[in-house]
Amino acid sequence: MNILLTGGTGYIGSHTAVVLANAGHSVVLLDNFCNSNRSVSERINQITNQMIPCIEGDVRDTGLLVKTLTEFKIEAVIHFAGLKAVGESGQEPLKYYDNNVAGSISLLEAMKQVNVKTIVFSSSATVYGEPQYLPYDEEHPLNPINTYGRTKLQVEEILQDLAKSDPQWRITLLRYFNPVGAHESGLIGEDPNGIPNNLMPYIMQVASGKLPHLNIFGNDYDTRDGTGERDYIHVMDLAEGHLAALSFLQNHQGCETFNLGTGKPVSVIELLSAYEQACGQKLPTKLAPRREGDLPIYYAKPNKAKEYLGWMVTRGVADVSTSSYRWQQMRDGLAAS
Ligand SMILES: NC(=O)c1ccc[n+]([C@@H]2O[C@H](COP(=O)([O-])OP(=O)(O)OC[C@H]3O[C@@H](n4cnc5c(N)ncnc54)[C@H](O)[C@@H]3O)[C@@H](O)[C@H]2O)c1
């Protein structure tokens, strides 16, 4: 199948490009590089031994999307492009609604114009908000507590309405939990600009000596070791979830939602220890007060994805740590050269 990946040089998009290309699909990447780098596409080519087209452009440019969808005879789109920093979304809501919501409308307009009606959308567990119960299943009430989460929910609702308006649409909403890890080659991985917002890239920068210590925000939560617990999913497992979602859409019209998570919460201390084991050094930490808005624990019920998509995770925290460490060494090498 010919598949367009918006945000295709980003963290999850790049790993998904590898999985799809290796499964025999023809992949086209489109990215405005606001949070990635063109060199990622060269490294995807290196891993897959293919020349994957990479278009520089913005999803809000409907004309460019129409041209790209037509030129490459695209049959399905995976829509990764978006902004994802929760803190920044509260400070700059218009930027987030414009990029994430208006960007999605522009893409859907273009798809409608050229009659491409199959889309996988990158949603997020943040749409659930404060847990009413755990694990979150897809029926859990939706009440995001930040602007970023609301942009994701709005796009979900737009896609639901679209599916209702025209039965030809084939849509999956994938609610990701906490993606971590890197491709086993060490050639691609998460590469945030500035100080990372997420735990794993932060740990990696402490290990590289770029940051002095890891702050542990609260060790008195009602969890196994007192630190926050999250559902960390290996990015390659997540990437494989997109392949499974596309196969599902071959035989299903309408709009279906799936959690992509492991179902097993892991604490800050557990993730840190696994990384220390992979890199062979003890990393400096400091205890800091709880951060406002941080939930003590949340994790997915991934059963629906298993039942409908035939997908489940095959990698654990040790794979996350070894692949992240390989990626860290590669990045440190790139930075030094
Ligand atoms: N990483 C996570 O923790 C996580 C969790 C849940 C959901 N998601 C969602 O998954 C998607 C991919 O996330 P990621 O972690 O790979 O993020 P990322 O920032 O690494 O990738 C997003 C890519 O989209 C590009 N982009 C942003 N706005 C664009 C625009 N207007 N036009 C074209 N390209 C644009 C960026 O340059 C970047 O390469 C996002 O929509 C994100 O909200 C991510």
PDB file of N, CA and C in Angstrom, residues 10-64:
ATOM      1  N   GLY A  10       9.540  12.426  12.811  1.00  0.00           N
ATOM      2  CA  GLY A  10       9.503  12.543  14.275  1.00  0.00           C
ATOM      3  C   GLY A  10       9.803  11.200  14.936  1.00  0.00           C
ATOM      4  N   TYR A  11       9.698  11.200  16.239  1.00  0.00           N
ATOM      5  CA  TYR A  11      10.089  10.015  17.020  1.00  0.00           C
ATOM      6  C   TYR A  11       9.267   8.772  16.615  1.00  0.00           C
ATOM      7  N   ILE A  12       7.968   8.835  16.746  1.00  0.00           N
ATOM      8  CA  ILE A  12       7.155   7.641  16.481  1.00  0.00           C
ATOM      9  C   ILE A  12       7.034   7.414  14.966  1.00  0.00           C
ATOM     10  N   GLY A  13       6.924   8.516  14.210  1.00  0.00           N
ATOM     11  CA  GLY A  13       6.797   8.398  12.753  1.00  0.00           C
ATOM     12  C   GLY A  13       7.992   7.684  12.136  1.00  0.00           C
ATOM     13  N   SER A  14       9.197   8.003  12.579  1.00  0.00           N
ATOM     14  CA  SER A  14      10.392   7.407  11.965  1.00  0.00           C
ATOM     15  C   SER A  14      10.438   5.903  12.219  1.00  0.00           C
ATOM     16  N   HIS A  15      10.077   5.479  13.427  1.00  0.00           N
ATOM     17  CA  HIS A  15      10.093   4.034  13.721  1.00  0.00           C
ATOM     18  C   HIS A  15       8.982   3.316  12.941  1.00  0.00           C
ATOM     19  N   THR A  16       7.853   3.994  12.798  1.00  0.00           N
ATOM     20  CA  THR A  16       6.754   3.388  12.036  1.00  0.00           C
ATOM     21  C   THR A  16       7.128   3.281  10.562  1.00  0.00           C
ATOM     22  N   ALA A  17       7.848   4.289  10.056  1.00  0.00           N
ATOM     23  CA  ALA A  17       8.290   4.240   8.651  1.00  0.00           C
ATOM     24  C   ALA A  17       9.136   2.987   8.423  1.00  0.00           C
ATOM     25  N   VAL A  18      10.011   2.677   9.365  1.00  0.00           N
ATOM     26  CA  VAL A  18      10.876   1.498   9.235  1.00  0.00           C
ATOM     27  C   VAL A  18      10.032   0.220   9.213  1.00  0.00           C
ATOM     28  N   VAL A  19       9.092   0.131  10.150  1.00  0.00           N
ATOM     29  CA  VAL A  19       8.259  -1.078  10.236  1.00  0.00           C
ATOM     30  C   VAL A  19       7.428  -1.258   8.956  1.00  0.00           C
ATOM     31  N   LEU A  20       6.843  -0.164   8.461  1.00  0.00           N
ATOM     32  CA  LEU A  20       5.983  -0.273   7.267  1.00  0.00           C
ATOM     33  C   LEU A  20       6.814  -0.608   6.028  1.00  0.00           C
ATOM     34  N   ALA A  21       7.966   0.066   5.890  1.00  0.00           N
ATOM     35  CA  ALA A  21       8.810  -0.185   4.711  1.00  0.00           C
ATOM     36  C   ALA A  21       9.312  -1.628   4.740  1.00  0.00           C
ATOM     37  N   ASN A  22       9.703  -2.103   5.906  1.00  0.00           N
ATOM     38  CA  ASN A  22      10.186  -3.487   6.000  1.00  0.00           C
ATOM     39  C   ASN A  22       9.067  -4.502   5.757  1.00  0.00           C
ATOM     40  N   ALA A  23       7.817  -4.069   5.952  1.00  0.00           N
ATOM     41  CA  ALA A  23       6.683  -4.977   5.685  1.00  0.00           C
ATOM     42  C   ALA A  23       6.260  -4.907   4.215  1.00  0.00           C
ATOM     43  N   GLY A  24       6.966  -4.107   3.409  1.00  0.00           N
ATOM     44  CA  GLY A  24       6.697  -4.090   1.968  1.00  0.00           C
ATOM     45  C   GLY A  24       5.809  -2.944   1.497  1.00  0.00           C
ATOM     46  N   HIS A  25       5.452  -2.028   2.408  1.00  0.00           N
ATOM     47  CA  HIS A  25       4.631  -0.881   1.984  1.00  0.00           C
ATOM     48  C   HIS A  25       5.514   0.208   1.369  1.00  0.00           C
ATOM     49  N   SER A  26       4.905   1.052   0.516  1.00  0.00           N
ATOM     50  CA  SER A  26       5.616   2.212  -0.029  1.00  0.00           C
ATOM     51  C   SER A  26       5.281   3.409   0.842  1.00  0.00           C
ATOM     52  N   VAL A  27       6.308   3.962   1.448  1.00  0.00           N
ATOM     53  CA  VAL A  27       6.093   5.010   2.451  1.00  0.00           C
ATOM     54  C   VAL A  27       6.565   6.358   1.907  1.00  0.00           C
ATOM     55  N   VAL A  28       5.797   7.404   2.215  1.00  0.00           N
ATOM     56  CA  VAL A  28       6.207   8.779   1.906  1.00  0.00           C
ATOM     57  C   VAL A  28       6.131   9.572   3.205  1.00  0.00           C
ATOM     58  N   LEU A  29       7.190  10.340   3.484  1.00  0.00           N
ATOM     59  CA  LEU A  29       7.211  11.137   4.718  1.00  0.00           C
ATOM     60  C   LEU A  29       6.934  12.595   4.383  1.00  0.00           C
ATOM     61  N   LEU A  30       6.181  13.261   5.261  1.00  0.00           N
ATOM     62  CA  LEU A  30       5.985  14.704   5.115  1.00  0.00           C
ATOM     63  C   LEU A  30       6.183  15.325   6.488  1.00  0.00           C
ATOM     64  N   ASP A  31       7.034  16.338   6.553  1.00  0.00           N
ATOM     65  CA  ASP A  31       7.334  16.948   7.853  1.00  0.00           C
ATOM     66  C   ASP A  31       7.792  18.379   7.653  1.00  0.00           C
ATOM     67  N   ASN A  32       7.456  19.256   8.591  1.00  0.00           N
ATOM     68  CA  ASN A  32       7.972  20.635   8.485  1.00  0.00           C
ATOM     69  C   ASN A  32       9.237  20.815   9.332  1.00  0.00           C
ATOM     70  N   PHE A  33       9.703  19.740   9.929  1.00  0.00           N
ATOM     71  CA  PHE A  33      10.951  19.713  10.726  1.00  0.00           C
ATOM     72  C   PHE A  33      10.946  20.679  11.908  1.00  0.00           C
ATOM     73  N   CYS A  34       9.750  21.011  12.427  1.00  0.00           N
ATOM     74  CA  CYS A  34       9.728  21.923  13.582  1.00  0.00           C
ATOM     75  C   CYS A  34      10.229  21.194  14.828  1.00  0.00           C
ATOM     76  N   ASN A  35      10.157  19.851  14.828  1.00  0.00           N
ATOM     77  CA  ASN A  35      10.687  19.117  15.981  1.00  0.00           C
ATOM     78  C   ASN A  35      11.462  17.880  15.523  1.00  0.00           C
ATOM     79  N   SER A  36      12.094  17.998  14.370  1.00  0.00           N
ATOM     80  CA  SER A  36      12.887  16.864  13.870  1.00  0.00           C
ATOM     81  C   SER A  36      13.899  17.408  12.872  1.00  0.00           C
ATOM     82  N   ASN A  37      14.571  16.480  12.223  1.00  0.00           N
ATOM     83  CA  ASN A  37      15.699  16.866  11.401  1.00  0.00           C
ATOM     84  C   ASN A  37      15.666  16.056  10.121  1.00  0.00           C
ATOM     85  N   ARG A  38      16.021  16.693   9.001  1.00  0.00           N
ATOM     86  CA  ARG A  38      15.994  15.985   7.722  1.00  0.00           C
ATOM     87  C   ARG A  38      16.896  14.746   7.721  1.00  0.00           C
ATOM     88  N   SER A  39      17.968  14.791   8.514  1.00  0.00           N
ATOM     89  CA  SER A  39      18.913  13.661   8.510  1.00  0.00           C
ATOM     90  C   SER A  39      18.244  12.363   8.986  1.00  0.00           C
ATOM     91  N   VAL A  40      17.119  12.494   9.709  1.00  0.00           N
ATOM     92  CA  VAL A  40      16.405  11.289  10.159  1.00  0.00           C
ATOM     93  C   VAL A  40      15.982  10.460   8.949  1.00  0.00           C
ATOM     94  N   SER A  41      15.557  11.138   7.867  1.00  0.00           N
ATOM     95  CA  SER A  41      15.082  10.373   6.705  1.00  0.00           C
ATOM     96  C   SER A  41      16.240   9.611   6.085  1.00  0.00           C
ATOM     97  N   GLU A  42      17.452  10.180   6.127  1.00  0.00           N
ATOM     98  CA  GLU A  42      18.623   9.445   5.592  1.00  0.00           C
ATOM     99  C   GLU A  42      18.893   8.206   6.429  1.00  0.00           C
ATOM    100  N   ARG A  43      18.703   8.348   7.745  1.00  0.00           N
ATOM    101  CA  ARG A  43      18.959   7.186   8.613  1.00  0.00           C
ATOM    102  C   ARG A  43      17.862   6.120   8.455  1.00  0.00           C
ATOM    103  N   ILE A  44      16.645   6.558   8.169  1.00  0.00           N
ATOM    104  CA  ILE A  44      15.570   5.578   7.867  1.00  0.00           C
ATOM    105  C   ILE A  44      15.956   4.820   6.586  1.00  0.00           C
ATOM    106  N   ASN A  45      16.467   5.560   5.605  1.00  0.00           N
ATOM    107  CA  ASN A  45      16.897   4.913   4.347  1.00  0.00           C
ATOM    108  C   ASN A  45      18.000   3.897   4.612  1.00  0.00           C
ATOM    109  N   GLN A  46      18.912   4.283   5.511  1.00  0.00           N
ATOM    110  CA  GLN A  46      20.031   3.386   5.837  1.00  0.00           C
ATOM    111  C   GLN A  46      19.520   2.085   6.476  1.00  0.00           C
ATOM    112  N   ILE A  47      18.567   2.225   7.414  1.00  0.00           N
ATOM    113  CA  ILE A  47      18.046   1.028   8.103  1.00  0.00           C
ATOM    114  C   ILE A  47      17.282   0.134   7.130  1.00  0.00           C
ATOM    115  N   THR A  48      16.460   0.768   6.274  1.00  0.00           N
ATOM    116  CA  THR A  48      15.567  -0.028   5.420  1.00  0.00           C
ATOM    117  C   THR A  48      16.212  -0.392   4.085  1.00  0.00           C
ATOM    118  N   ASN A  49      17.356   0.258   3.782  1.00  0.00           N
ATOM    119  CA  ASN A  49      18.007   0.051   2.490  1.00  0.00           C
ATOM    120  C   ASN A  49      17.069   0.437   1.343  1.00  0.00           C
ATOM    121  N   GLN A  50      16.324   1.504   1.555  1.00  0.00           N
ATOM    122  CA  GLN A  50      15.406   2.008   0.523  1.00  0.00           C
ATOM    123  C   GLN A  50      15.572   3.519   0.431  1.00  0.00           C
ATOM    124  N   MET A  51      15.071   4.106  -0.664  1.00  0.00           N
ATOM    125  CA  MET A  51      15.057   5.572  -0.790  1.00  0.00           C
ATOM    126  C   MET A  51      13.624   6.030  -0.563  1.00  0.00           C
ATOM    127  N   ILE A  52      13.337   6.433   0.654  1.00  0.00           N
ATOM    128  CA  ILE A  52      11.958   6.807   0.992  1.00  0.00           C
ATOM    129  C   ILE A  52      11.787   8.312   0.756  1.00  0.00           C
ATOM    130  N   PRO A  53      10.802   8.709  -0.074  1.00  0.00           N
ATOM    131  CA  PRO A  53      10.629  10.144  -0.333  1.00  0.00           C
ATOM    132  C   PRO A  53      10.292  10.905   0.951  1.00  0.00           C
ATOM    133  N   CYS A  54      10.903  12.066   1.100  1.00  0.00           N
ATOM    134  CA  CYS A  54      10.649  12.902   2.288  1.00  0.00           C
ATOM    135  C   CYS A  54      10.352  14.317   1.808  1.00  0.00           C
ATOM    136  N   ILE A  55       9.119  14.748   2.021  1.00  0.00           N
ATOM    137  CA  ILE A  55       8.674  16.064   1.545  1.00  0.00           C
ATOM    138  C   ILE A  55       8.735  17.048   2.710  1.00  0.00           C
ATOM    139  N   GLU A  56       9.345  18.202   2.471  1.00  0.00           N
ATOM    140  CA  GLU A  56       9.312  19.247   3.500  1.00  0.00           C
ATOM    141  C   GLU A  56       8.032  20.044   3.306  1.00  0.00           C
ATOM    142  N   GLY A  57       7.186  20.082   4.344  1.00  0.00           N
ATOM    143  CA  GLY A  57       5.937  20.822   4.204  1.00  0.00           C
ATOM    144  C   GLY A  57       5.117  20.744   5.468  1.00  0.00           C
ATOM    145  N   ASP A  58       4.083  21.581   5.485  1.00  0.00           N
ATOM    146  CA  ASP A  58       3.256  21.721   6.684  1.00  0.00           C
ATOM    147  C   ASP A  58       1.872  21.132   6.408  1.00  0.00           C
ATOM    148  N   VAL A  59       1.314  20.447   7.387  1.00  0.00           N
ATOM    149  CA  VAL A  59      -0.020  19.858   7.158  1.00  0.00           C
ATOM    150  C   VAL A  59      -1.105  20.930   7.011  1.00  0.00           C
ATOM    151  N   ARG A  60      -0.806  22.160   7.419  1.00  0.00           N
ATOM    152  CA  ARG A  60      -1.801  23.215   7.237  1.00  0.00           C
ATOM    153  C   ARG A  60      -1.821  23.720   5.787  1.00  0.00           C
ATOM    154  N   ASP A  61      -0.904  23.242   4.954  1.00  0.00           N
ATOM    155  CA  ASP A  61      -0.842  23.615   3.539  1.00  0.00           C
ATOM    156  C   ASP A  61      -1.658  22.588   2.740  1.00  0.00           C
ATOM    157  N   THR A  62      -2.972  22.837   2.652  1.00  0.00           N
ATOM    158  CA  THR A  62      -3.880  21.851   2.040  1.00  0.00           C
ATOM    159  C   THR A  62      -3.487  21.565   0.586  1.00  0.00           C
ATOM    160  N   GLY A  63      -3.055  22.607  -0.122  1.00  0.00           N
ATOM    161  CA  GLY A  63      -2.675  22.432  -1.535  1.00  0.00           C
ATOM    162  C   GLY A  63      -1.508  21.456  -1.676  1.00  0.00           C
ATOM    163  N   LEU A  64      -0.527  21.611  -0.813  1.00  0.00           N
ATOM    164  CA  LEU A  64       0.637  20.711  -0.870  1.00  0.00           C
ATOM    165  C   LEU A  64       0.206  19.272  -0.578  1.00  0.00           C
TER     166      LEU A  64
END
